Each structure stands twice: as structure tokens, then as C-alpha cells.
Amino acid sequence: MVATMLTSCGISKTDAPQSDDFDYTVEQFADLQILRYKVKDFENLSLKQKELIYYLSQAALEGRDILFDQNGKYNLIIRKMLETVYTDYEGDRADTNFVNMETYLKRVWFSNGIHHHYASDKFVPGFSQEFFKKALQSVDSAKLPLMEGQTLDQLCDEIFPVIFDPKVMPKRVNQADGEDLVLTSASNYYEGVTQKEAEDFYNAMKNPNDTMPVMFGMNSRLVKENGKIFEKTWKIGGLYGPAIEKIVYWLRMASTVAETGEQTAAIEKLIQFYKDGDLKTFDEYAILWVKDLNSRIDFVNGFTESYGDPLGMKASWESIVNFKDLEATHRTETISKNAQWFEDHSPVDLRFKKEEVKGVSAKVITAAMLGGDLYPSTAIGINLPNSNWIRSVHGSKSVTIGNLTDAYNKAAHGNGFNEEFVYSQAERDLLDKYADLTGDLHTDLHECLGHGSGQLLPGVDQDALKAYGSTIEEARADLFGLYYLPDAKLVDLGLTPNKEAYKAEYYTYMMNGLMTQLVRIELGNDVEEAHMRNRQLIAKWAFEKGKPDNVVELVKKDGKTYVKINDYEKLRGLFGQLLAEIQRIKSEGDFAAARQLVEDYAVKVDPKLHEEVLARYEKLHLSPYKGFVNPVYEVVTNDSGEVTDVKISYTEGYAQQMLRYSREYANLPYRNE
Ligand code: ZN
């Protein structure tokens, strides 16, 4: 609902590189890679804007402990035990037990708890209980999270099963049908209540006639104490109060340098919500936030994502601070402004064209700070608020986060992917030069023009293509972009640097669709996901139809298969032909033709090629999950204490940053009851 993850709509970015001298990679462990993102243009913001970002960034970091506690009631205790051993242990740090404990701690930091951030399974520690106990005994007990009167033995007896026993709290979020999802989930949103009790509690609150319902349960833990079920609300004076007070302190500072009246109003309302915990106040805030459109700087700070609650009500705390990327937004605006030209010149039948077409202008933002559930693992798009009635009455904000996508792309440079899969140095040079740019541009054309182009013939049912509808729709949007990428119009508009650049996206697209996207599919399976089907449909269709002219080939070198494009211009012609046909299918609601295209080209996989691709990919040892460290902001003041500048730096390492956050933003007690 909230976040566009990497795999959702949009064009697959393979690992197309482009280099600059910024170091995008930090480190790699377990199944994770830590990256760094660049806050492009921060230096060019005004002092007031920099100050605003600084205050909002502080507010983004102050809530870190909230998420740890939301993800599991022992997470803050376990983090402190691990960190103390990690920093103070004087035994052999090269010992396997210690090394594996370090990896475990790094995973706990990444997941904000002891369960995998994505799969939600509990981590299996690669170190022994004996080692950990001895290590804990060797450090200063004043630094350990002991309750008053508690001995270290008692602490270990309490906590070790949580870490070491696979049967204790095995899943953060259990979705297994038929089980009590509340009792069997380790996330800390309910205490002492069953799923039925929780559902009954909230069903009793709902009024089916309310057209403006608040999001019940969003900002509280539901508990049963002395036989009574009630909410412990997250607010100042309530649960998580100490962290929220700090957040509010920085929001107040932010309010003094806000860019517009709308922004001030939104910040003030958020402060009010953190104080009263009233969900009506939250809705008022969400409406003010949606209306704040003229500020360059924007932020999310609050209880937002509900994926961590098996019942989908309780929201995890997160924050992102960002500002509008003027250059990239200019690009999407340029495309939008020329939407009619593109519609008029597309190769589809006149009957299927819109007489009047409106482009969608997507805002591209630059992330300046990530916090809570957006850190270190993050989204590349944001679409908020979540409340359905607010979305339909007041609208929503939908943005893509350009500098994070960019960091993913750049970090892929030199990871060996292109060296392994791209046919020759000539293609690799082409991709180095243009692939990032043309990849982004293809996404923009897809989003701003592709989906909005064309029309259904009168009387044709929207859902006529049924299960094939989304694959056909994604193919239509992709083809619209592919067809126009080589067009001289794009050079005229300044969107591409020359008439050659598009070849980078053509090569990437064909390689991905014919071969490399198969790395995401298990051997023996078909292509299922709509975007992947669409890409294979387009690539395979063009490959097959181009055979008489040898437009695209699959060639073997040293026993390995490669994509080789022999005629880029003819390939464009094929994309145009397929666009015309796909638009016809859509406009006429031709179900039989949709089914045939999808089944013939998009679903089946050559098992031999699949096996080869998987084997080649595995040898590269690429991490399936990625996350980011944040930059560090530092305020510069003059003799009279006035802020004269805010400096940004990118040198902090992963463990260094995590330990600093645990020190500087340790806002909650180890136990929050
Ligand atoms: Zn799409």
C-alpha cells in the first residue's frame, strides 16, 4: 500500500552500471549488501532548507527504538547484550563464535530485531550459548540490560531461549491459515489477547455507516490485564512516550524553519497527534500533509506500515526526509507536456488513439534521511496516506525516490553481472555510458505516457482480458516507451543525449527478457509474475519475429549463451508492430488473442537455458537483499550560536553508524510495558 518495493511496477533495472567517484558500496554479509546513497544537490539548498532537513533528520532517528520494540518485546534487550559483547569483549575476536556473533548482530541491526526483515523467520545464531554466556560474564555488568535485582544468570535464563531455541517466537508475522495469528506472531502489537479477542475488540468499534472512518488500532498495543482488554496508546505520556518526546522536540525545531504555511500547519498537527494519540487528529494531519504541495522539502514521520501486524492494523514507525529532485521532475514534466505529440505519432490504429491525452507528471524525490521501518532496508517509492477515504476525497502523494534507485544501479557496477552476461565489450561500454539514463527514461515513458495512452472501443469491458489483463497492460506501457526511446523527438527535447543512447536500454531489455530475469525463478517453474511475463513476452516475440532478418540472436561463446542484437532499427520496427497489436487487443477486448500471445511467449521457460543462467548467476555471489547507511549531517554555528551551515558527510561505516544510533538515540527502556 505504502511502499513500492524494487520488484513492483516499472521497468526492471538489471545491473547496468555507470561510474562516478562516489563509493556506493559499504559491506556485504549473510544475504545482505549495505550501500550508501548520495544526497544530490544538498549543498545547493538554502541554509533554511538545510536546517529543516537537519531537524527532520533528527526526528527521523529518534524513533529507532520504537521499531525494535514493535518487532519483538525482547529486541532491545538482545541488541544491548550483543552490542556490549561486541564492543567490550577482550577474548579472541577472530574466534568463529565471535565472528558469527558479529554477523548475527549485523543482521539484528538490519532487521531491527531478531527476525528476518523480509521472510520474518527468526535468525539461527551461528555461535554457542556457552560462548555467549562466558562473553557476557566477561564484560562490565553495569553495561548489560539487567532489571533491578536481576542476576546475569537470570537474564540468560530468560533471554537465551528467545535467541537459541528455534521453537520460541519462530516468526515475527505468522500468516499460516488456521492458526491463531496473534498468539503465534512474535511482533509486539498484542499482549495476552487471542486473535478472536482482538478482532472482536476492533469490530465493535467499526460503524459501517461511517464514511470517514479512522484507522482503528493503528497507534497502540492491545493488551489484556486483569481480564480487561484495552489499548496502550503510543504517545507522549503513553507507551513509547520518551522516544516520542524527542521526536516532537525536533519537529518543533523544524516548524520554526518550515517552507510554507501549509507545511507549518502539517507539522503542528503531527505534534498534536503525538501528544493526544487521537486518530481523528491523525486524519486531520494526513489531509494537511496531502495539501502541502509547494514545499520542496517533505517528510514522513509516524506510524505507517501495517505489514508487521498479522491482522494488518497496527502500524510500524518509520520516517523519511526528502526534497524534490528538480532535474528529474523536469524530465517527467517535459514528457507529460508533450503527451499529445506522442499519442498522435504512435504506430497504433487511429481508432484506438485518444483524441485528447493527459500525461501524468510524477514527482521524483531525493532521500536525505531514512529511519525506522525504512532503514536500512527501504522502499524506492512512496504512496501515502493509507486511509482510503482521505485518498479518494483529498488525494494522495505518489513519488519515486531517484537517488536510491540510482545507488542500486551504481552499486551494481563492477559486481561482475555485466561481465558475465553481456555479449562483448562494445555492449558493456554502451551500457556503462547510457544504461542508467535510458533505464530511468524508459520508466518515465512507461509511467507518464504508456499507461495513459490509447482508448477502449465503445462498449468494451475494462476487464475483458481477465487474468491476462495485467500482463497485456504492462506490455503496452513498456512497448510505448521502447518504441519512442530511439525517436529523434527525445533528442530534440533534450531527454536523450544522442541517437545511439537508446541501444543501451534495448540491449538491457532483450537480455533481461530472454535470459537474465530467469535468475528470480526456481528451476522447473514457469514465469508467473505479470511484469516478468510482460518482459518475456516482448523479448521473445521480437526475437522470434525477427528471425528471418536475424535481428536478434542467441549465440554461444565458450559454452555460454549470450544475446546479440544485429539490427537495432529493425528491432524498433518490431516493437512498434507489437505495440499496435497489443493496443488492438486491449481496445477490442480480444481475450483469445491476449491468451494466445501470453501463453505462446510469456510463460514457458527453456529449462536448459534456465539452468545455465542460474548456475552462472550463483557464481557471482550477489546479495538478494540490500539496505543503506545514512549520511551524517553536522550543524556549523558561529560564536553567537547561530546556525551558519549544515555539512553532510558520507564516511560513516555500517557498524559505526548502528552503534552510534544505539548510543545517541537510546530513547526507550529495555522493557516497554
Ligand atoms: Zn506499469
XYZ file of C-alpha atoms in Angstrom, residues 14-19 409-410 412-414 418-419 428 431-436:
20
model
C 19.255 -5.107 -14.438
C 22.637 -4.409 -13.078
C 23.539 -1.742 -15.557
C 26.465 0.258 -14.324
C 27.753 3.775 -14.607
C 30.622 5.012 -12.554
C 22.290 0.912 -10.151
C 25.669 2.399 -9.400
C 25.937 -2.867 -9.293
C 28.883 -1.506 -11.234
C 31.709 -3.964 -11.064
C 27.570 -7.465 -16.984
C 30.947 -9.144 -17.382
C 29.338 -3.240 -21.974
C 25.665 0.148 -21.004
C 28.316 1.902 -18.918
C 27.625 5.087 -20.795
C 23.861 5.147 -21.161
C 22.016 2.354 -19.351
C 21.150 4.281 -16.170
